[in-house]
Amino acid sequence: MTNKKADPWKSFAGPNLGYIMEQYDLYLQDTAAVEPELAALFEAWGAPVLEGSRKNEEESITATHAINAPQAGLPDIQKIIAATKLADHIRTYGHHAADIYPLTKSKMDTQLLELSNYNLTEADLKSIPAAFVMENPPSDLKNAFEAVTYLKGRYTSTIAFEFQHVNDLNEKKWLKDAVESGNIFPKLSKEKKSLLLKRLNEVEGFEKFLHRTYVGQKRFSIEGLDTLVPLLDGIISESVQNGTTNVNIAMAHRGRLNVLAHVLGKPYEIIFSEFQHSPNKDLVPSEGSIGINYGWTGDVKYHLGLDKQITRENTIKARLTLANNPSHLEFVGAIVEGYTRAAQENRKEAGFPAQDVSRSLAILIHGDAAFPGEGIVAETLNLSRLKGYQTGGAIHIIANNMIGFTTESEDSRSTKYASDLAKGFEIPIVHVNADDPEACMAAVQLAYQYRTAFKKDFLIDLIGYRRFGHNEMDEPLVTNPKMYELVHKHPTTKEVYSQRLLQAGELTSEEVAAIEAQVEEKLSTAYGKVSGNKPKEANELNPPETVEHGIPKFETSVTNDELKAVNENLVKWPESFQINKKLGKILSRRLDAFGTDGKIDWAQAETLAFATILKDGTPIRLTGQDSERGTFAQRHLMLHDSSTGEKYSPLHQLEGVAASFAVHNSPLSEASVLAFEYGYNVFSPETLVLWEAQYGDFANTAQVIFDQFIAAGRAKWGQKSGLVMLLPHGYEGQGPEHSSGRLERYLSLAAENNWTVANLSTAAQYFHILRRQAKVLEMEEVRPLVIMTPKSLLRNPLTSSNPVEFTEGDFKPCIQQPGLGANPEKVERIVFCTGKIAVDLSAQVTGREDLDWLHIIRIEELYPFPYQDIQQLLKQFTNLKEIFWVQEEPKNMGAWTFVEPRLISACNDIVPVIYVGRKRRSSPAEGDPNAHKMKQQQIITKAITRNQEGEK
């Protein structure tokens, strides 16, 4: 006789017991079909049944042959298995049958939830205990039929759930319990329902007021997704009440004006004045709680962002930011993730910054066509769990109006839902009908609670429609007649919700009318304040004087004693730390740099710059695909223990440092990572933030971030940045994809002192320009810095610098070739060049004594162009006959088209300015190394050989 206390089936219940029963059924057919451990249990204990259902324990062991027949008090085991499967399918596929589409119910698919498909009847389910299909069912559920009905109510209403793709069992159980317990569904008081209706009135009233007042003007209306505003209200309220001090929002143009007005509190008067082209900064509230930044060229009103300080009862203070965003839609998401990481980190102590993810929250609002369509979305989602980029979970919202411009969903994506991309990143998904504001509040609760519990991303698919065309001048019936036939018949969200409250007797028609009148009066009053404003007179849009004046002069040298002491600390590591022996020898040789005839190479100069910048109190963040070691094995800022793999950075151990140093290897992405670093820098302007491309030409895939944000952000939005971009550049015969950092692109975007573009040739120059950038970070004169960094030159002795150049020098926009130009009156040709070609030329002329007719000048800072410096230099050479511009890039690339007119102007067009370099090409470089070497030598020979003509 068996011991009842040891009965293993007592520990199983609900779906788990159903699974065991299913396995037992397989066991009866074939004992080898189940795991050996289960087979042994079945052999010893017989059928898995509920405690008390056996007539006696001995019978349960000996009568296994009758297990498929109904046992006393229990239905057929096959019915139990079917009921369990039905319940699981409700959880997994309930969203197919959910009422989540405001315009039509035709997309609802109930096939998987029909009892007949499981050979079940209502009576069958009523004979099964609720606990068989639901773990810890509510006490009022008496059987499986009631439990199944309850589950359908939870999983197939106006809110539906997808989380079966989440692999972590704890998370999956938490999500299931949250939904099935009903704890996420709000029980709103009459007052809260009234406030919710008022919010919807404000949202709709604002759009209708703009529609009739500013006829034909674009505004990219929110209508059809009105509940986006109360949904944002809910997320922000939950987070701020729980201690979040920064909430950062990314969104495109659809609904942006409404979010600005109602979530961020941008005054109606300012928005109206922008429609009238008469913006007035005096309309900003006097308390200054709202910060609206304008650049000197500005942007359209539905791209502008805003900062708002939230203060409630003098106890809760938070910063709410809606990021500026151009029409490149999803790219701003990674920028806002960067904002959020910056707000979470404390950078005031040595080592990696201390991160507190509760301090800041990112809310990323996506378009339903853009979420699956723009690759930047997948790049950004991939950042969400990475050490250097995670923000403790972003809340994503798809503002799903079922259309992209004129393209309907079936032509826009290859998946059922716009949200399906998120499944690959195990992000839980809620689909919610935008016509049900209270269901949206349940989505808010689940999203915020999940983020709090698991520090991971969550997605809300807010499904609505678009009441008008892509913009208010489009006629959508031309291209989408069936959809817009439904739209035109469909009541607004405000009308749907007000009718619901009226029918439930929770509000009277008089109360509803009073809310509408209050909203209309507020809009009319605001309009009255600006209706007489005249459009501003057009005038020249110029940058502020601080920008026009450029970067001021700084002392960037460091005393010899300090630099030497820092250098010694940088080649120390704990005795127990086993560094790679070969690397240890290489790093230890850096001690020789301060000896007799010592030299400091590029990587050592960079490390010394970082160390001294940290000692000055400026935190540093450096990321890129191989930035810890350096793409060319030159940097080694993070050392690895040969035995344990443990990491160690000497920059974390410097004495007297109260600033953090972070270096992270990035994922194989450019756009999302550069966007993240730009956002991090904007939100932490005191930090020296550097992004490094693996090769400069890889930055091609981040061109939107360069074009729309880094180069133009300040002119458009007044958004300052001191971001540093390191782009390896130089022609070494490695082919077209590993040669050019596309210098010409950054020069073509250069204007109004918007950034600095440098192509350096010595380690000391790199040291000084980094230190200069660190000093300008928190000044009005700050601007981004683009550096064409070396590859082969990293170890070229001609780029190394004497220690005195660090201790007494500073950054020089131009450098003259040592050994040439000693007799200015004899110089007949000046060769101007930049970057690697200058070092190649130097190697050819060093030591020669027959070149008094020649001089070489390196332009280290191409933009701002050192016009006055060059003018002063040229005045010395009274017998000058020609100026050569020498470059290794093709003529239609590199710096030539940028420098040609400036050199002509600098020499007053007195002597010809001649091009020497590769001819115009469609591809940046030769693919054959021998062809490269031949052409490179031809260029150098032509540049330094007398009576050689270049190409005019």
XYZ file of C-alpha atoms in Angstrom, residues 201-485:
285
model
C -13.004 67.012 -24.908
C -9.804 69.046 -24.720
C -8.084 66.786 -27.247
C -10.951 66.827 -29.736
C -11.891 70.456 -29.122
C -8.352 71.641 -29.781
C -8.179 69.793 -33.115
C -11.596 71.016 -34.256
C -10.730 74.584 -33.270
C -7.543 74.466 -35.341
C -9.436 72.842 -38.223
C -12.009 75.602 -38.545
C -9.743 78.507 -37.547
C -6.684 77.746 -39.666
C -8.274 76.183 -42.708
C -5.917 74.225 -44.925
C -2.883 74.468 -42.639
C -1.053 71.252 -41.826
C -1.312 70.042 -38.270
C -1.187 66.222 -38.546
C -4.230 65.712 -36.345
C -4.410 63.185 -33.529
C -8.102 62.495 -34.195
C -8.856 58.788 -34.172
C -6.152 58.242 -31.564
C -7.444 60.780 -29.040
C -6.783 58.423 -26.130
C -3.049 58.754 -26.708
C -3.144 61.888 -24.549
C -4.823 60.373 -21.455
C -2.656 57.289 -21.926
C 0.457 59.480 -21.706
C -1.080 61.311 -18.745
C -1.417 57.983 -16.961
C 2.138 56.784 -17.596
C 3.645 60.123 -16.561
C 1.492 60.351 -13.447
C 2.394 56.810 -12.334
C 6.107 57.335 -12.872
C 6.361 60.784 -11.275
C 4.346 59.729 -8.222
C 6.777 56.854 -7.776
C 9.878 59.030 -7.789
C 10.856 59.412 -11.452
C 12.438 62.816 -11.997
C 12.764 62.728 -15.786
C 10.255 61.537 -18.369
C 11.439 61.750 -21.963
C 9.104 61.341 -24.930
C 9.889 60.595 -28.572
C 7.228 60.921 -31.237
C 6.793 61.864 -34.875
C 4.494 64.619 -36.144
C 1.100 62.831 -35.924
C -0.666 64.247 -32.849
C 2.408 66.173 -31.744
C 0.657 69.542 -31.365
C -1.971 67.972 -29.129
C 0.664 66.295 -26.965
C 2.550 69.580 -26.717
C -0.606 71.416 -25.674
C -2.060 68.936 -23.218
C 0.717 66.699 -21.933
C 3.506 69.269 -21.827
C 1.313 72.304 -21.288
C 2.482 74.418 -24.226
C 0.080 77.382 -24.086
C -2.630 77.515 -26.737
C -1.622 81.115 -27.395
C 1.858 80.097 -28.538
C 0.529 77.380 -30.822
C -2.038 79.759 -32.333
C 0.626 82.408 -32.877
C 2.757 79.834 -34.705
C -0.154 79.087 -37.023
C -0.378 82.836 -37.649
C 3.408 83.027 -38.232
C 3.658 85.514 -35.384
C 5.452 83.614 -32.613
C 5.845 85.637 -29.439
C 8.219 84.453 -26.739
C 6.469 86.731 -24.246
C 3.576 84.276 -24.295
C 5.646 81.716 -22.386
C 4.357 81.553 -18.782
C 6.227 83.945 -16.528
C 7.227 81.267 -14.024
C 9.498 79.790 -16.666
C 8.340 76.219 -16.058
C 8.144 75.661 -19.795
C 11.248 75.880 -21.948
C 10.706 76.291 -25.679
C 13.924 76.424 -27.613
C 14.144 78.112 -30.964
C 17.112 78.050 -33.285
C 17.824 80.946 -35.580
C 16.442 79.225 -38.703
C 13.671 77.440 -36.791
C 11.452 74.522 -37.800
C 7.820 73.810 -38.549
C 5.585 73.768 -35.475
C 4.877 70.015 -35.575
C 8.601 69.169 -35.275
C 9.333 71.316 -32.240
C 9.970 69.828 -28.817
C 9.593 71.232 -25.341
C 10.888 70.938 -21.779
C 8.537 71.272 -18.830
C 9.206 71.268 -15.113
C 6.440 69.532 -13.177
C 5.874 70.697 -9.608
C 3.001 69.410 -7.504
C 2.312 70.676 -4.000
C 5.974 71.626 -3.665
C 6.879 67.988 -3.118
C 7.097 66.349 -6.527
C 9.467 67.825 -9.066
C 10.160 66.307 -12.438
C 11.367 67.289 -15.874
C 9.182 66.307 -18.813
C 10.793 66.466 -22.261
C 9.365 65.977 -25.718
C 12.335 65.668 -28.056
C 12.590 67.767 -31.180
C 12.119 65.539 -34.211
C 12.275 66.018 -37.966
C 10.182 63.976 -40.383
C 12.632 61.109 -40.223
C 10.148 59.546 -37.839
C 11.687 56.758 -35.771
C 15.260 58.049 -35.505
C 14.449 60.146 -32.464
C 13.679 57.033 -30.414
C 17.348 56.175 -29.889
C 18.065 59.821 -29.070
C 15.492 59.775 -26.290
C 16.977 56.525 -24.977
C 20.246 58.474 -24.756
C 18.480 61.296 -22.893
C 17.133 58.750 -20.452
C 20.421 56.959 -19.774
C 22.112 60.315 -19.168
C 19.403 61.295 -16.670
C 19.807 57.973 -14.823
C 23.552 58.184 -14.285
C 25.628 59.882 -11.625
C 28.888 60.965 -13.260
C 30.480 62.659 -10.242
C 32.664 59.783 -9.061
C 35.519 57.848 -10.634
C 34.779 54.583 -12.415
C 31.726 53.755 -14.446
C 28.763 56.049 -13.701
C 26.321 54.782 -11.084
C 22.964 54.117 -12.757
C 19.526 54.331 -11.136
C 16.886 53.356 -13.705
C 14.029 54.598 -11.517
C 15.177 58.200 -12.005
C 14.189 58.440 -15.657
C 11.721 56.874 -18.076
C 11.637 56.821 -21.877
C 8.297 56.800 -23.701
C 8.723 56.083 -27.405
C 5.697 56.724 -29.627
C 5.867 54.974 -32.991
C 3.821 54.982 -36.182
C 2.171 51.736 -37.241
C 3.777 51.910 -40.704
C 7.130 53.128 -39.383
C 7.554 50.589 -36.556
C 7.991 47.590 -38.889
C 9.197 49.689 -41.810
C 12.146 51.640 -40.413
C 15.247 49.578 -39.594
C 16.264 52.053 -36.895
C 13.453 50.607 -34.745
C 15.053 47.162 -34.614
C 18.444 48.763 -33.934
C 16.977 50.715 -31.029
C 15.109 47.732 -29.578
C 18.382 45.825 -29.644
C 19.925 48.426 -27.330
C 17.321 47.744 -24.643
C 19.175 44.921 -22.868
C 22.783 45.920 -23.542
C 24.990 46.974 -20.649
C 26.109 50.243 -22.192
C 22.680 51.336 -23.419
C 19.856 49.797 -21.367
C 17.591 52.247 -19.569
C 15.651 49.887 -17.333
C 12.865 49.527 -19.851
C 11.201 51.960 -22.234
C 7.444 52.069 -22.693
C 6.662 51.908 -26.407
C 3.357 53.052 -27.841
C 2.365 52.394 -31.449
C 0.013 55.200 -32.462
C -1.746 52.796 -34.795
C -4.109 54.457 -37.252
C -3.951 51.468 -39.627
C -2.446 53.465 -42.470
C 0.845 55.058 -43.548
C 0.224 58.198 -45.628
C -2.003 56.479 -48.218
C -0.660 52.923 -47.796
C -2.897 50.488 -45.939
C -1.549 47.804 -43.615
C -1.613 44.912 -46.112
C 0.812 46.838 -48.319
C 2.872 48.130 -45.399
C 4.049 45.046 -43.536
C 4.391 41.278 -43.805
C 3.099 40.580 -40.298
C -0.351 40.475 -38.739
C 0.298 43.299 -36.321
C 2.429 46.407 -36.565
C 3.921 45.357 -33.224
C 5.214 41.915 -34.251
C 8.830 43.070 -34.562
C 8.910 43.457 -30.765
C 8.328 39.721 -30.263
C 11.885 38.968 -31.307
C 13.084 40.999 -28.328
C 10.654 39.257 -25.927
C 8.784 42.492 -25.262
C 5.256 41.974 -23.888
C 2.558 43.498 -26.093
C -0.883 44.889 -25.312
C -3.326 45.685 -28.113
C -5.963 48.162 -27.001
C -8.960 49.728 -28.722
C -8.416 53.495 -28.790
C -12.172 54.044 -28.442
C -12.096 52.593 -24.909
C -10.302 55.065 -22.608
C -10.713 52.856 -19.541
C -9.070 49.899 -21.308
C -6.211 52.262 -22.152
C -5.809 52.957 -18.438
C -5.485 49.199 -17.854
C -2.709 49.119 -20.477
C -0.978 51.920 -18.580
C -1.106 49.960 -15.336
C 0.297 46.775 -16.851
C 3.050 48.617 -18.753
C 4.234 50.623 -15.782
C 4.039 47.749 -13.301
C 5.944 45.408 -15.628
C 8.666 47.972 -16.237
C 8.976 48.507 -12.481
C 9.126 44.791 -11.746
C 11.472 43.610 -14.515
C 13.287 46.748 -15.786
C 12.452 45.816 -19.376
C 10.666 47.314 -22.371
C 6.897 47.071 -22.818
C 4.747 47.844 -25.877
C 1.212 49.229 -26.117
C -0.365 48.891 -29.561
C -2.988 51.660 -29.462
C -5.304 50.793 -32.349
C -7.470 53.556 -33.769
C -7.808 55.259 -37.119
C -7.008 58.560 -38.822
C -10.014 60.855 -39.201
C -8.555 62.985 -41.989
C -5.883 62.485 -44.646
C -2.166 62.347 -44.024
C -2.369 66.089 -43.622
C -5.406 68.290 -43.573
C -5.111 69.172 -47.259
C -5.315 65.542 -48.426
C -8.555 63.907 -49.567
C -8.301 60.305 -48.316
C -11.359 59.095 -50.241
C -9.276 59.260 -53.422
C -6.975 56.427 -52.335
C -8.731 54.752 -49.388
C -12.476 54.889 -50.120
C -13.543 51.821 -48.114
C -11.656 52.816 -44.982
C -12.909 56.381 -45.071
C -16.483 55.363 -45.667
